[in-house]
Short mmCIF file of C-alpha atoms and ligand atoms in Angstrom, two decimals:
data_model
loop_
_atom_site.label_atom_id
_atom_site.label_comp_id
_atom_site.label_asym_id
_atom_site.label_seq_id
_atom_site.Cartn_x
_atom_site.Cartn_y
_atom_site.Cartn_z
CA UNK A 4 -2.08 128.75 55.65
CA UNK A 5 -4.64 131.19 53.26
CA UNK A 6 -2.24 131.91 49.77
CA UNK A 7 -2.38 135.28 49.08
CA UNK A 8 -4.66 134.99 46.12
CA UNK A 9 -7.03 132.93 47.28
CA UNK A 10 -10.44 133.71 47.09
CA UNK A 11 -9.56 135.79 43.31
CA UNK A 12 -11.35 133.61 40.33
CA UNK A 13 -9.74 134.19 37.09
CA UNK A 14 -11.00 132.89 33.76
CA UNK A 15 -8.32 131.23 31.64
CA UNK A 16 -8.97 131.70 28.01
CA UNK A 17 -5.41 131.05 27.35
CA UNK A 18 -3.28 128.54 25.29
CA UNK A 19 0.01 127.98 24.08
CA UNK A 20 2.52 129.45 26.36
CA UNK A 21 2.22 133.22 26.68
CA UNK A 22 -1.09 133.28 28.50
CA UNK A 23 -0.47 129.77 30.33
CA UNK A 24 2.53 131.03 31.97
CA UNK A 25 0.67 134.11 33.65
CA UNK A 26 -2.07 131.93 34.62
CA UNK A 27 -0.28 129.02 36.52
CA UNK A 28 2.16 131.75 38.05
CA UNK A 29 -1.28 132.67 39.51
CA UNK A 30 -2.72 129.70 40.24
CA UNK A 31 0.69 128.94 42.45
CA UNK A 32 -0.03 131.86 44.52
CA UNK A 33 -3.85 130.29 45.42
CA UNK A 34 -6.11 131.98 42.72
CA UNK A 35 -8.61 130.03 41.24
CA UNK A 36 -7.90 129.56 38.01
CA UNK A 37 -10.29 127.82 36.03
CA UNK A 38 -8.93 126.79 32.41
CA UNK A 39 -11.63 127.09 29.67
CA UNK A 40 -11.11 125.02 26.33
CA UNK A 41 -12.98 123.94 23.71
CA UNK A 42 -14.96 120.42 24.37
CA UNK A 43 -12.72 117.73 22.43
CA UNK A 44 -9.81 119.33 21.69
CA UNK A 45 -8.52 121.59 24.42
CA UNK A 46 -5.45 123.36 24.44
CA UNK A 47 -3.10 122.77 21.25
CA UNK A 48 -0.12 122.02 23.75
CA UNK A 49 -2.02 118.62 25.26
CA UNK A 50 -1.10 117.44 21.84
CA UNK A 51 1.87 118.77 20.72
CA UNK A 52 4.93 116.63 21.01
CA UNK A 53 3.35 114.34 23.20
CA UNK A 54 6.23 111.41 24.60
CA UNK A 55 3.41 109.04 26.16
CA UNK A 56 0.88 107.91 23.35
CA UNK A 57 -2.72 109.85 23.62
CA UNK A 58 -1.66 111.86 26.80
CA UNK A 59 -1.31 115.17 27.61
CA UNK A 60 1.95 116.37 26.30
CA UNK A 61 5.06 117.61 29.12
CA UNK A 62 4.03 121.50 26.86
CA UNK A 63 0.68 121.45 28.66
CA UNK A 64 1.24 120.02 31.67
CA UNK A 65 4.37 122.03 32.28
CA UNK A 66 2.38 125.83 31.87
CA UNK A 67 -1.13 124.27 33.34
CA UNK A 68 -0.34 123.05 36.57
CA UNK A 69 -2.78 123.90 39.70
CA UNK A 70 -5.47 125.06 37.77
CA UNK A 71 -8.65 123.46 37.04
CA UNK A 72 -10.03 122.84 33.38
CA UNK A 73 -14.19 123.58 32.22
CA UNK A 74 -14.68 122.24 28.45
CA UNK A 75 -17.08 124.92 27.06
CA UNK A 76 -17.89 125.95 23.40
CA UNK A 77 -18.23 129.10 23.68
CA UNK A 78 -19.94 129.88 20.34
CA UNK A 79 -23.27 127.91 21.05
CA UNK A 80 -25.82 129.72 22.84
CA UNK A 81 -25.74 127.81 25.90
CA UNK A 82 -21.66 128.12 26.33
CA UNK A 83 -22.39 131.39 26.21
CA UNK A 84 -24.66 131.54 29.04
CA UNK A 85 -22.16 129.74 30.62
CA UNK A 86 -19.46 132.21 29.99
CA UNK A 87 -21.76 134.68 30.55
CA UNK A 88 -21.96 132.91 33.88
CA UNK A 89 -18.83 132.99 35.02
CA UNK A 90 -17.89 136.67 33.60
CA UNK A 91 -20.47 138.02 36.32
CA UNK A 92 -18.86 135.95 39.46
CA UNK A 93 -15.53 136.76 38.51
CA UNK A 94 -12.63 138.67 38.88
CA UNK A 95 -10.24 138.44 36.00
CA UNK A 96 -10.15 136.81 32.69
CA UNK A 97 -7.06 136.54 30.59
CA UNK A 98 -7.12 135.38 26.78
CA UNK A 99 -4.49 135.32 24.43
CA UNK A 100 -6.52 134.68 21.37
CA UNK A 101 -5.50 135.81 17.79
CA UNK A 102 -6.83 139.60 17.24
CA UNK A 103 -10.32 139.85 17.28
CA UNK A 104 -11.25 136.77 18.51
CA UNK A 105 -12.51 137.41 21.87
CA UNK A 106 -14.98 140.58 19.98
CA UNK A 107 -16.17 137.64 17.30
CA UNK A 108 -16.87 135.37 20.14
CA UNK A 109 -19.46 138.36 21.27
CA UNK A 110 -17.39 139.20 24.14
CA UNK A 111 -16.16 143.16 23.72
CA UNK A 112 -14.75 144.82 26.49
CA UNK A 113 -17.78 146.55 26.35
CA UNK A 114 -19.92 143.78 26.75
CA UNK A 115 -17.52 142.52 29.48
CA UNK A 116 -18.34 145.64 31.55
CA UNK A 117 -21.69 145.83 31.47
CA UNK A 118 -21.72 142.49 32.82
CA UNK A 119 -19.24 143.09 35.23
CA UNK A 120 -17.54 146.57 36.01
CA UNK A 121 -14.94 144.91 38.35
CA UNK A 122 -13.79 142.53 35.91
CA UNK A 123 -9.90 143.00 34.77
CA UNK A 124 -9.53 141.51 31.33
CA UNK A 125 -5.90 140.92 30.28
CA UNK A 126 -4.95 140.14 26.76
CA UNK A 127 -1.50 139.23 25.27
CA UNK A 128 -1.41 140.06 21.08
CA UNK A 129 1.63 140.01 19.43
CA UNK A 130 1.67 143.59 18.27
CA UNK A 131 -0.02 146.20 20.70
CA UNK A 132 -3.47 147.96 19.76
CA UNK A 133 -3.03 150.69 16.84
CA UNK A 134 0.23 149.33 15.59
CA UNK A 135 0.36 148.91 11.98
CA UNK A 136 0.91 144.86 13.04
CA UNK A 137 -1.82 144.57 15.15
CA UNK A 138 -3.71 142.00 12.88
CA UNK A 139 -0.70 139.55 12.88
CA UNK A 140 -1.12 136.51 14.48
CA UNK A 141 2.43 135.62 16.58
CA UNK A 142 4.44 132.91 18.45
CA UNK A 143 7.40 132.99 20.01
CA UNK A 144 10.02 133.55 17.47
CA UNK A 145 8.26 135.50 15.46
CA UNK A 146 7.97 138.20 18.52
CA UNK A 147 11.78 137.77 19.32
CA UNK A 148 12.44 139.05 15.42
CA UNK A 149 9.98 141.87 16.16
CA UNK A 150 11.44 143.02 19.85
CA UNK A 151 15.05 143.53 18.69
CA UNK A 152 16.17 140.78 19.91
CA UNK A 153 17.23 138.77 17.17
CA UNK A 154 18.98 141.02 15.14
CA UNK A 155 21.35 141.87 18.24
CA UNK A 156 21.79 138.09 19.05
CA UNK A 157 24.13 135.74 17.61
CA UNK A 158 27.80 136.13 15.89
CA UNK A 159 28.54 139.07 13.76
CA UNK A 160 29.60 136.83 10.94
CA UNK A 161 26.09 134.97 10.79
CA UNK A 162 22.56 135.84 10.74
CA UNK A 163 20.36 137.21 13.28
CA UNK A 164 19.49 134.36 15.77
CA UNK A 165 16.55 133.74 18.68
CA UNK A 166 17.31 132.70 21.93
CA UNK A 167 16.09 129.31 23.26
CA UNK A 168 14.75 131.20 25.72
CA UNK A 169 10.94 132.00 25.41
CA UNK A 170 11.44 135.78 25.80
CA UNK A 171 7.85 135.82 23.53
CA UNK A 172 5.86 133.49 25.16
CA UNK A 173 6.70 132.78 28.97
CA UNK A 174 8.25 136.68 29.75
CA UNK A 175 5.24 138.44 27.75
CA UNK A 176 3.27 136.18 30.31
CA UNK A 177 5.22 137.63 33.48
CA UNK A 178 4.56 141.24 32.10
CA UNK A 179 0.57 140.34 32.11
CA UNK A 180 0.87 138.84 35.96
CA UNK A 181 2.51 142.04 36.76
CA UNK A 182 -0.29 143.71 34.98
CA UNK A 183 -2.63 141.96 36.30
CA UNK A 184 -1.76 142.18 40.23
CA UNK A 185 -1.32 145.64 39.56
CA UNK A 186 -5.37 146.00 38.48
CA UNK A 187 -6.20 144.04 41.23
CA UNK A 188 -4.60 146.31 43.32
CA UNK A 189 -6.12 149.88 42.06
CA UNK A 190 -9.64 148.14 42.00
CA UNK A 191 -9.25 146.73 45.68
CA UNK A 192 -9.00 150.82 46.04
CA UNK A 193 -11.96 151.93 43.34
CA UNK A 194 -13.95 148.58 42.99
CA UNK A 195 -13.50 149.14 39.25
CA UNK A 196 -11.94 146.25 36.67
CA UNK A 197 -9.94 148.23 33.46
CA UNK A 198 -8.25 146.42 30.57
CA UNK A 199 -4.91 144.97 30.64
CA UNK A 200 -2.98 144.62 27.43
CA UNK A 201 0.73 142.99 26.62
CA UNK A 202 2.18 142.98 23.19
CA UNK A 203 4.81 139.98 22.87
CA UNK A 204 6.58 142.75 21.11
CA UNK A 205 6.78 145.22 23.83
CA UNK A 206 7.84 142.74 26.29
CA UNK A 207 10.87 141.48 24.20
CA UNK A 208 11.75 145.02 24.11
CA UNK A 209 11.86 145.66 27.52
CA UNK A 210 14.11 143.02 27.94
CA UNK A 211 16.76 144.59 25.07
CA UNK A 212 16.95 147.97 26.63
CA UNK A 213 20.34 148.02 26.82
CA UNK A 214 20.74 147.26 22.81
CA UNK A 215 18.22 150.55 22.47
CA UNK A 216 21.23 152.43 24.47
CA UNK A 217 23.50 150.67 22.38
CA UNK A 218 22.10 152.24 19.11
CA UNK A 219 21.66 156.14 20.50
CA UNK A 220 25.46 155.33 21.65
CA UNK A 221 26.57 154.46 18.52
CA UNK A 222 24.30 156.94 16.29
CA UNK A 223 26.35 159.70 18.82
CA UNK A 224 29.68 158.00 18.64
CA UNK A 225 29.83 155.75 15.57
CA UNK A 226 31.33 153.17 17.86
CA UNK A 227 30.70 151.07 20.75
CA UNK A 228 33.38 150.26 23.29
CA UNK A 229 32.36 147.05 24.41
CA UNK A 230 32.06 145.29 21.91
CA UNK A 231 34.42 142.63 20.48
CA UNK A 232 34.24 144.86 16.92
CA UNK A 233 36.40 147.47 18.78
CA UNK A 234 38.88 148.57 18.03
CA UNK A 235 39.71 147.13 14.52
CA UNK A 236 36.15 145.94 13.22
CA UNK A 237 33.81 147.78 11.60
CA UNK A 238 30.59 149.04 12.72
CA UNK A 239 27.67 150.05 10.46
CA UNK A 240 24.28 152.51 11.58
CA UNK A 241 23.51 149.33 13.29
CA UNK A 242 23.98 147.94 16.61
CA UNK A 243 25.75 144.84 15.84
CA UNK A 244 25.54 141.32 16.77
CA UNK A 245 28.16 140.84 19.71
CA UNK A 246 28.15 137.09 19.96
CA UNK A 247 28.88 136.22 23.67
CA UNK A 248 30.09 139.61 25.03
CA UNK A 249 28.15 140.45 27.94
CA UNK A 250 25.20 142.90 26.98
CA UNK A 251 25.02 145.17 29.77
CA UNK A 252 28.33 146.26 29.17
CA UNK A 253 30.67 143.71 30.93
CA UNK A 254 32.93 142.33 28.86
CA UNK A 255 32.85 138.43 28.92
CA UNK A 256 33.16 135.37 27.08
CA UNK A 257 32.40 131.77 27.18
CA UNK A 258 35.62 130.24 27.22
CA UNK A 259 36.74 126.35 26.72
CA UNK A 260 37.25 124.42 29.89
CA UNK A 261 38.85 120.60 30.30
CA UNK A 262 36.83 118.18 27.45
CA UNK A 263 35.20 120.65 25.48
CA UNK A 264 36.61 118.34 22.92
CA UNK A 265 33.92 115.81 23.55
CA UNK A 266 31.52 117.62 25.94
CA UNK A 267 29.51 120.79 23.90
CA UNK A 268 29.08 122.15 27.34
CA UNK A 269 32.23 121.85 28.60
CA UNK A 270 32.61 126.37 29.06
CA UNK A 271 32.32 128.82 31.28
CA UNK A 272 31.13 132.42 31.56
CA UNK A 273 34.00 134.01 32.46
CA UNK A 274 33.12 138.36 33.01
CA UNK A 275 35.92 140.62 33.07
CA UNK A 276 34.32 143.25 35.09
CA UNK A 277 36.17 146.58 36.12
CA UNK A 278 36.21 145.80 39.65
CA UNK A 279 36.74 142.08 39.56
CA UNK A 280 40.08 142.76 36.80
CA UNK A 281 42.39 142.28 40.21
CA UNK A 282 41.56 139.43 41.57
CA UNK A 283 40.87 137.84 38.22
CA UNK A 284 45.03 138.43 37.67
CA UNK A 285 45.92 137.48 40.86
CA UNK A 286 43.86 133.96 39.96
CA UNK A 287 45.63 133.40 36.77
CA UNK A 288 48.77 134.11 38.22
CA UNK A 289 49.49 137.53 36.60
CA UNK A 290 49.87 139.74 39.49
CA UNK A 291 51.89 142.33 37.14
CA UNK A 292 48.73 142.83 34.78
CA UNK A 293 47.15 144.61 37.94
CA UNK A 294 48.38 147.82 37.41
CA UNK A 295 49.87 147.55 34.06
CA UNK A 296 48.26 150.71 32.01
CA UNK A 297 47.86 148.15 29.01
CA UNK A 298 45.97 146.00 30.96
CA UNK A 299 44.30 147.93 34.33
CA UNK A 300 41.23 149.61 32.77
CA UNK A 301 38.64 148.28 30.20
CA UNK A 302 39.47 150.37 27.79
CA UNK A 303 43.50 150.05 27.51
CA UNK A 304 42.08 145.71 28.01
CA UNK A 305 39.83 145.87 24.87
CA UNK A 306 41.82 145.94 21.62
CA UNK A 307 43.53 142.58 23.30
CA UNK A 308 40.87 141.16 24.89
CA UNK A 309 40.37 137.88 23.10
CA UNK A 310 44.84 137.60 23.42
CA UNK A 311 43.51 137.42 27.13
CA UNK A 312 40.35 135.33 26.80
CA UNK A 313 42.91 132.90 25.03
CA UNK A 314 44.94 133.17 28.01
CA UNK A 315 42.31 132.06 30.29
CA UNK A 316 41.06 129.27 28.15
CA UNK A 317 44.96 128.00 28.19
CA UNK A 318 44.49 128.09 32.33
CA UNK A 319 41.03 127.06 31.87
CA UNK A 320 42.65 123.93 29.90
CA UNK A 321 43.52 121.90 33.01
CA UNK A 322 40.23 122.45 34.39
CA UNK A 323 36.64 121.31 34.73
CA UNK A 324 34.14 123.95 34.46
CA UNK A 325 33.08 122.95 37.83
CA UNK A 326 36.58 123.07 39.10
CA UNK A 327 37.20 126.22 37.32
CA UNK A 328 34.30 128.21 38.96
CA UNK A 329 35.51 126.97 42.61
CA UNK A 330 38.67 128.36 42.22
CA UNK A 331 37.51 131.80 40.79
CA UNK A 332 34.69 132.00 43.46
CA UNK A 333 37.11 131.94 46.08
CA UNK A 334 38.93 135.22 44.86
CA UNK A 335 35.08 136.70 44.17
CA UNK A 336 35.02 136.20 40.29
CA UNK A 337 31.74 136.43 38.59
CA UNK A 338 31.32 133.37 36.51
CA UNK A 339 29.23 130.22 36.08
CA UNK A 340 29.74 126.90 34.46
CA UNK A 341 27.79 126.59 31.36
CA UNK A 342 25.22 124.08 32.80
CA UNK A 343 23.08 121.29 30.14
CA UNK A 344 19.41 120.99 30.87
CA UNK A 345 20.34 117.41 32.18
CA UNK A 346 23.11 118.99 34.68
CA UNK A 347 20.04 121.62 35.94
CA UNK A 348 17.43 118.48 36.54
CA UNK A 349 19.86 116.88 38.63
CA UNK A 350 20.74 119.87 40.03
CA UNK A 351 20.37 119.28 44.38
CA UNK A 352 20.53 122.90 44.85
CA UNK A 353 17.28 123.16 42.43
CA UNK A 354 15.19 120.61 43.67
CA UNK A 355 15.42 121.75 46.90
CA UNK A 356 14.81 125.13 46.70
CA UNK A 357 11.64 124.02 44.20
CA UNK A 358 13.15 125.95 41.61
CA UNK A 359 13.12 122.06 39.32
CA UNK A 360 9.89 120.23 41.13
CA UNK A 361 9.12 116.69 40.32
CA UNK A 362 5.13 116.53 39.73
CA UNK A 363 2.86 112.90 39.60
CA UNK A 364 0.69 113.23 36.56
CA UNK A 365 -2.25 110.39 36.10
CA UNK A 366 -1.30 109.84 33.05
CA UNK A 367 2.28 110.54 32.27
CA UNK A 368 3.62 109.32 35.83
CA UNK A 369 6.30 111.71 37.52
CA UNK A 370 7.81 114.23 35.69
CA UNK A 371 9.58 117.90 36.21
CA UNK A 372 8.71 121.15 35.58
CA UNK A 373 10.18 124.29 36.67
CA UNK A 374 8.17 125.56 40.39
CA UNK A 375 7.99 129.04 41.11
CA UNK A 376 11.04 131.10 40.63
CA UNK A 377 9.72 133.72 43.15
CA UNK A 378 9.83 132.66 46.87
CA UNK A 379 7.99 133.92 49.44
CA UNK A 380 8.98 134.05 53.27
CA UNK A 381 5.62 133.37 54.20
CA UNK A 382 4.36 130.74 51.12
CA UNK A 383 5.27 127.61 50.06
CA UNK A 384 4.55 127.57 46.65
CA UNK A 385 2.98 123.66 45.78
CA UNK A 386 3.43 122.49 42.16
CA UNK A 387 0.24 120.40 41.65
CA UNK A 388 -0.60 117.78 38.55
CA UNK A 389 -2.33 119.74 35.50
CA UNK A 390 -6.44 119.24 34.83
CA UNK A 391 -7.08 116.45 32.68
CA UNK A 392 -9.50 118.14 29.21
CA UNK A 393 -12.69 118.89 31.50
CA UNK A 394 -12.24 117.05 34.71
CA UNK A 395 -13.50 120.06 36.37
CA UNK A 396 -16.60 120.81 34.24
CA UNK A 397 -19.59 119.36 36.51
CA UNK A 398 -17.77 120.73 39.30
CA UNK A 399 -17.10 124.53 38.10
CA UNK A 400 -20.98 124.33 36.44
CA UNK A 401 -22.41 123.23 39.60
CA UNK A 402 -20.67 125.56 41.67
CA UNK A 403 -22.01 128.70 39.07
CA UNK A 404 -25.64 127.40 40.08
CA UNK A 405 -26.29 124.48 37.28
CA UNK A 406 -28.50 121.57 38.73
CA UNK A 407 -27.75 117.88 37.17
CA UNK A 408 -30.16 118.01 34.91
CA UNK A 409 -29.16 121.61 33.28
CA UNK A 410 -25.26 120.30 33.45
CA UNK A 411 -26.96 116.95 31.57
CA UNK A 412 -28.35 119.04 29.45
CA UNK A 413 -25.24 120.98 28.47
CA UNK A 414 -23.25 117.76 27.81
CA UNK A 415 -26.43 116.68 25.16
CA UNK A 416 -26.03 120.12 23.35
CA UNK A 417 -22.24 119.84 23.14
CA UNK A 418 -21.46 123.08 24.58
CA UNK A 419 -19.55 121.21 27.55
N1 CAO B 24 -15.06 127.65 22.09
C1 CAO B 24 -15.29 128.04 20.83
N2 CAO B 24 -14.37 128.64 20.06
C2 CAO B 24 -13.16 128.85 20.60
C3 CAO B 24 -12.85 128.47 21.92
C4 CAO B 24 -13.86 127.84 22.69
N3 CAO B 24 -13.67 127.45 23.94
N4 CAO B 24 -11.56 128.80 22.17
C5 CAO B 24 -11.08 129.37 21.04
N5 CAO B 24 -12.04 129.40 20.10
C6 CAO B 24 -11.95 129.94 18.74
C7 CAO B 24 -11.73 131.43 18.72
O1 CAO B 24 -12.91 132.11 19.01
C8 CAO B 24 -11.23 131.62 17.29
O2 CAO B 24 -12.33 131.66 16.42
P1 CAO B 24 -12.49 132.67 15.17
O3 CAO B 24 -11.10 132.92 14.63
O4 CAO B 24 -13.37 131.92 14.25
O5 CAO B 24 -13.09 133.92 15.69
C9 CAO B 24 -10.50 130.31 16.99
O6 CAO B 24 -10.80 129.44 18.09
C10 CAO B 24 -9.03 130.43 16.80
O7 CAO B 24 -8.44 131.17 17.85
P2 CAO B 24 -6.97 131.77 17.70
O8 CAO B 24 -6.92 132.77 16.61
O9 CAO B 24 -6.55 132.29 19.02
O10 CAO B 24 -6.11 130.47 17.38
P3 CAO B 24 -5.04 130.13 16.26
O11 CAO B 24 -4.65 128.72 16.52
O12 CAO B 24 -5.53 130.44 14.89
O13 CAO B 24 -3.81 131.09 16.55
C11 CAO B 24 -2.12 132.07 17.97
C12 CAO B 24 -2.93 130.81 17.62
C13 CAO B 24 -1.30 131.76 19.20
C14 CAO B 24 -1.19 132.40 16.80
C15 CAO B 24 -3.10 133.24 18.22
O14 CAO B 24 -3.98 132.86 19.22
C16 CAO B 24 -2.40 134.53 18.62
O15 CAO B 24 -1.79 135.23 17.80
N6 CAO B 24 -2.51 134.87 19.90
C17 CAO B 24 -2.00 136.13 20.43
C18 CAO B 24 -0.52 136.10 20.55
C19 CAO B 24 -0.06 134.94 21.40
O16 CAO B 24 -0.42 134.78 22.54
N7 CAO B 24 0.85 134.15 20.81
C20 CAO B 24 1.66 133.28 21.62
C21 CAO B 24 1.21 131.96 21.74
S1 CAO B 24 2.46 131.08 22.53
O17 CAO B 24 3.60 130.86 21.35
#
C-alpha cells in the first residue's frame, strides 16, 4: 500500500523538538525525510538526558523516528554543494534554526528559489518576522510565557505556571505540518514552492483563544462568570489565573477520589456542564437539586460551586477514580480519571490503537513513544527505529549522483 506522501523529499534541518515533531509526523505518512546534522555531533537531543551510556537519548529517538539521517557540514564548500544538491531534487525543507541562521549559512530564500522555484521552505522562530522579538532565540517555556499561556495557567494565589505540555515545541510543529501540506497542495495546482513561517508564539496563542475572549469579556463586563473568583473574589484588568476550572467555559474541577492520601493521582475531572447538571444529580443522589432555582442553571450553581465540588469529593470518597468514572459514564457524565504517565503506557486501549507504540532501537533495545495520533481509514501508520548520526549518508549521497570516490572524498574533507 503507496502512503500518501510518498514520493515528497523533505530536507530536515531541524532539532530539538519543534521542527522534529513536524518532520516525523511526515515521515509517518511516507515522505522521505532525510535528517541533516552536523558530522560528530548531530542533533542536541541524541545527547540530552541520555538513560543508556553513549546512546541516543529516548528525546531524539522519540521526535526522529522513520526518517533517515545525512551528516553534512554545511559551512565547508563541499557540504554546500551537497546541500546545494539536495535543495534542487527536492521538495520541502524545514529548519528551525535560531534567526538568521539559515541566511548566514548562505541559504536565503532567495537563493533557495533560484535554485529551486518549487521548493516550500518552512521555518519555526520563536517570535514571527517584524516583531520587535524576532532576534530572540526560544524553547519551549519561554514561548508558553510569550503566547499567554502562562499567565492564565496555574492558581490565582501563585505565580504564572507552564504546562507540561509542549504547547511551544511539539504544537508549533503541528501548525508547520499543517502549513506545510497546505503548500504542497497550492503548488500541486501552480508548480510554485512559497515560504512557510510558524512563530512558537503564535501557535501558543492559538491554542489560548478562549483566554483572548476572556479578556474583551472582562474589559466589557469587569467580571467573568465562570470563573471560581465569582462571585466574591476580585478581579483586576486581567484575565486571571483560574486554577482547574475548565477554560472553555465549563465549569469543572479535579476532585479527590479513594487514596488520594497516598496516590498524587488519585482525582478526577469532574465537568459540570449545563446539559449534563441532571443526570450528574440524579448520580449523586440529589434528584431535588434538578430543578431547584439555586441549583438548575450555572449561574444560580456558581457562588456555591466548590460547597458542591465538596459534595462530590465526599461521594467521590468511597471511590476509585476508575470506579468513579464507570458509574458517571453510565448516566452520560463528562469526566476522566486523572491518568499517570505509567497508567497511559500500560494503557491496552493505547497500544492497540498505536496511540503508545513500542519501537526496537539498536542501541537502546525496545522502548515507547507516542505513534500517530491521527488515523487514517486507509493507512496504517508504522512507528520505525530513529537513524543512528549518519547511517544514511553514503546512501542519500549516492542516490544525489556521488560516485565512491567523490563520497570518499567528502568523508576526507570532513564535510560528511
Ligand atoms: N553544519 C554546519 N553548521 C550548522 C549545521 C550543520 N549541519 N547545523 C546547524 N549549524 C549551525 C548554524 O548555522 C548556526 O550557526 P551560526 O549561528 O554561526 O550562524 C549554529 O549551528 C547554531 O544554530 P542555532 O542558532 O539554531 O542553535 P542554538 O543551539 O544556538 O539555538 C535554539 C537553539 C533552539 C534556541 C534556536 O535554534 C532557535 O531559537 N530556534 C528557533 C526556535 C525553535 O525552534 N525553538 C524550539 C526548539 S525546541 O525547544
Amino acid at each position: 500500500m503507496t502512503k500518501p506522501l510518498e514520493g515528497i523529499k523533505i530536507i530536515d534541518f531541524t532539532h530539538v523538538q519543534a521542527g522534529p515533531a513536524c518532520t516525523q509526523l511526515l515521515a509517518w505518512f511516507g515522505a522521505d525525510v532525510i535528517k541533516v546534522e552536523r558530522p560528530g555531533a548531530g542533533d542536541v537531543t541524541r545527547s540530552q538526558l541520555r538513560h543508556v551510556k553513549d546512546a541516543d537519548a529516548l528525546y531524539f529517538t522519540m521526535l526522529n523516528s522513520n526518517k533517515r539521517s545525512l551528516t553534512l557540514d554545511t559551512k565547508t564548500p563541499q557540504g554546500k554543494e551537497v546541500l546545494t544538491k539536495l535543495i534542487k531534487e527536492s521538495d520541502v525543507m524545514v529548519e528551525n534554526f535560531g534567526p538568521g541562521a539559515l541566511d548566514r549559512m548562505g541559504f536565503t530564500w532567495a537563493h533557495i528559489q533560484e535554485l529551486n522555484p518549487g521548493m516550500i521552505l518552512a521555518s519555526v522562530k520563536g517570535f514571527s518576522d517584524g516583531h520587535h522579538y524576532e532576534d530572540l532565540k526560544v524553547y519551549e517555556n519561554v514561548a508558553q510565557c510569550a503566547g499567554g499561556a502562562a499567565s492564565t495557567t496555574g492558581f490565582w494565589d501563585g505565580p504564572p505556571t507552564v504546562s507540561a505540555a509542549a504547547l511551544g515545541d511539539s504544537n508549533t510543529g503541528m501548525h508547520l505540518a499543517i502549513g506545510i501540506l497546505t503548500a504542497l497542495h497550492q503548488k500541486n495546482k501552480t508548480g510554485k514552492g512559497q515560504k512557510v513561517a510558524v512563530s512558537m508564539q503564535d501557535s501558543v496563542l492559538n491554542l489560548c483563544r478562549v483566554k483572548l475572549r476572556d479578556q474583551q469579556r472582562l474589559d466589557a463586563l469587569g467580571y467573568l462568570e465562570e470563573y471560581p473568583q465569582y462571585p466574591h473574589g476580585e478581579f483586576s484588568d486581567v484575565v486571571p489565573r483560574g486554577g482547574n476550572a475548565g477554560g472553555g467555559g465549563q465549569p469543572g474541577w479535579v476532585l479527590k477520589c479513594k487514596g488520594w492520601e497516598t496516590d498524587p493521582n488519585a482525582y478526577i475531572y469532574f465537568t459540570i456542564q449545563g446539559h449534563a447538571w441532571a443526570p450528574i444529580c440524579k448520580a449523586l443522589g440529589k434528584p431535588e437539586w434538578i430543578d431547584d432555582p439555586a441549583y438548575n442553571t450555572a449561574i444560580a450553581r456558581q457562588d456555591k460551586i466548590f460547597d458542591i465540588f465538596a459534595f462530590i469529593e465526599n461521594w467521590l470518597s468511597d471511590k476509585t477514580k476508575f470506579e468513579a468514572v464507570d458509574i458517571l459514564r453510565k448516566f452520560d457524565i463528562p469526566c476522566s480519571p486523572v491518568l499517570s504517565m505509567k497508567e497511559i503506557a500500560n494503557d491496552p486501549s493505547l497500544r492497540a490503537s498505536g496511540t503508545v507504540v513500542e519501537v526496537d532501537h539498536p542501541q537502546i533495545g525496545k522502548y515507547l513513544t507516542v505513534g500517530s495520533p491521527i488515523k487514517f481509514s486507509d493507512m496504517t501508520v508504522e512507528v520505525t527505529a530513529s537513524p543512528l548520526l549518519g547511517q544514511h549518508t553514503n546512501e542519500v549521497l549516492a542516490d544525489l549522483g556521488y560516485s565512491q570516490e567523490e563520497i570518499s572524498a567528502l568523508h576526507d574533507a570532513k564535510a560528511v
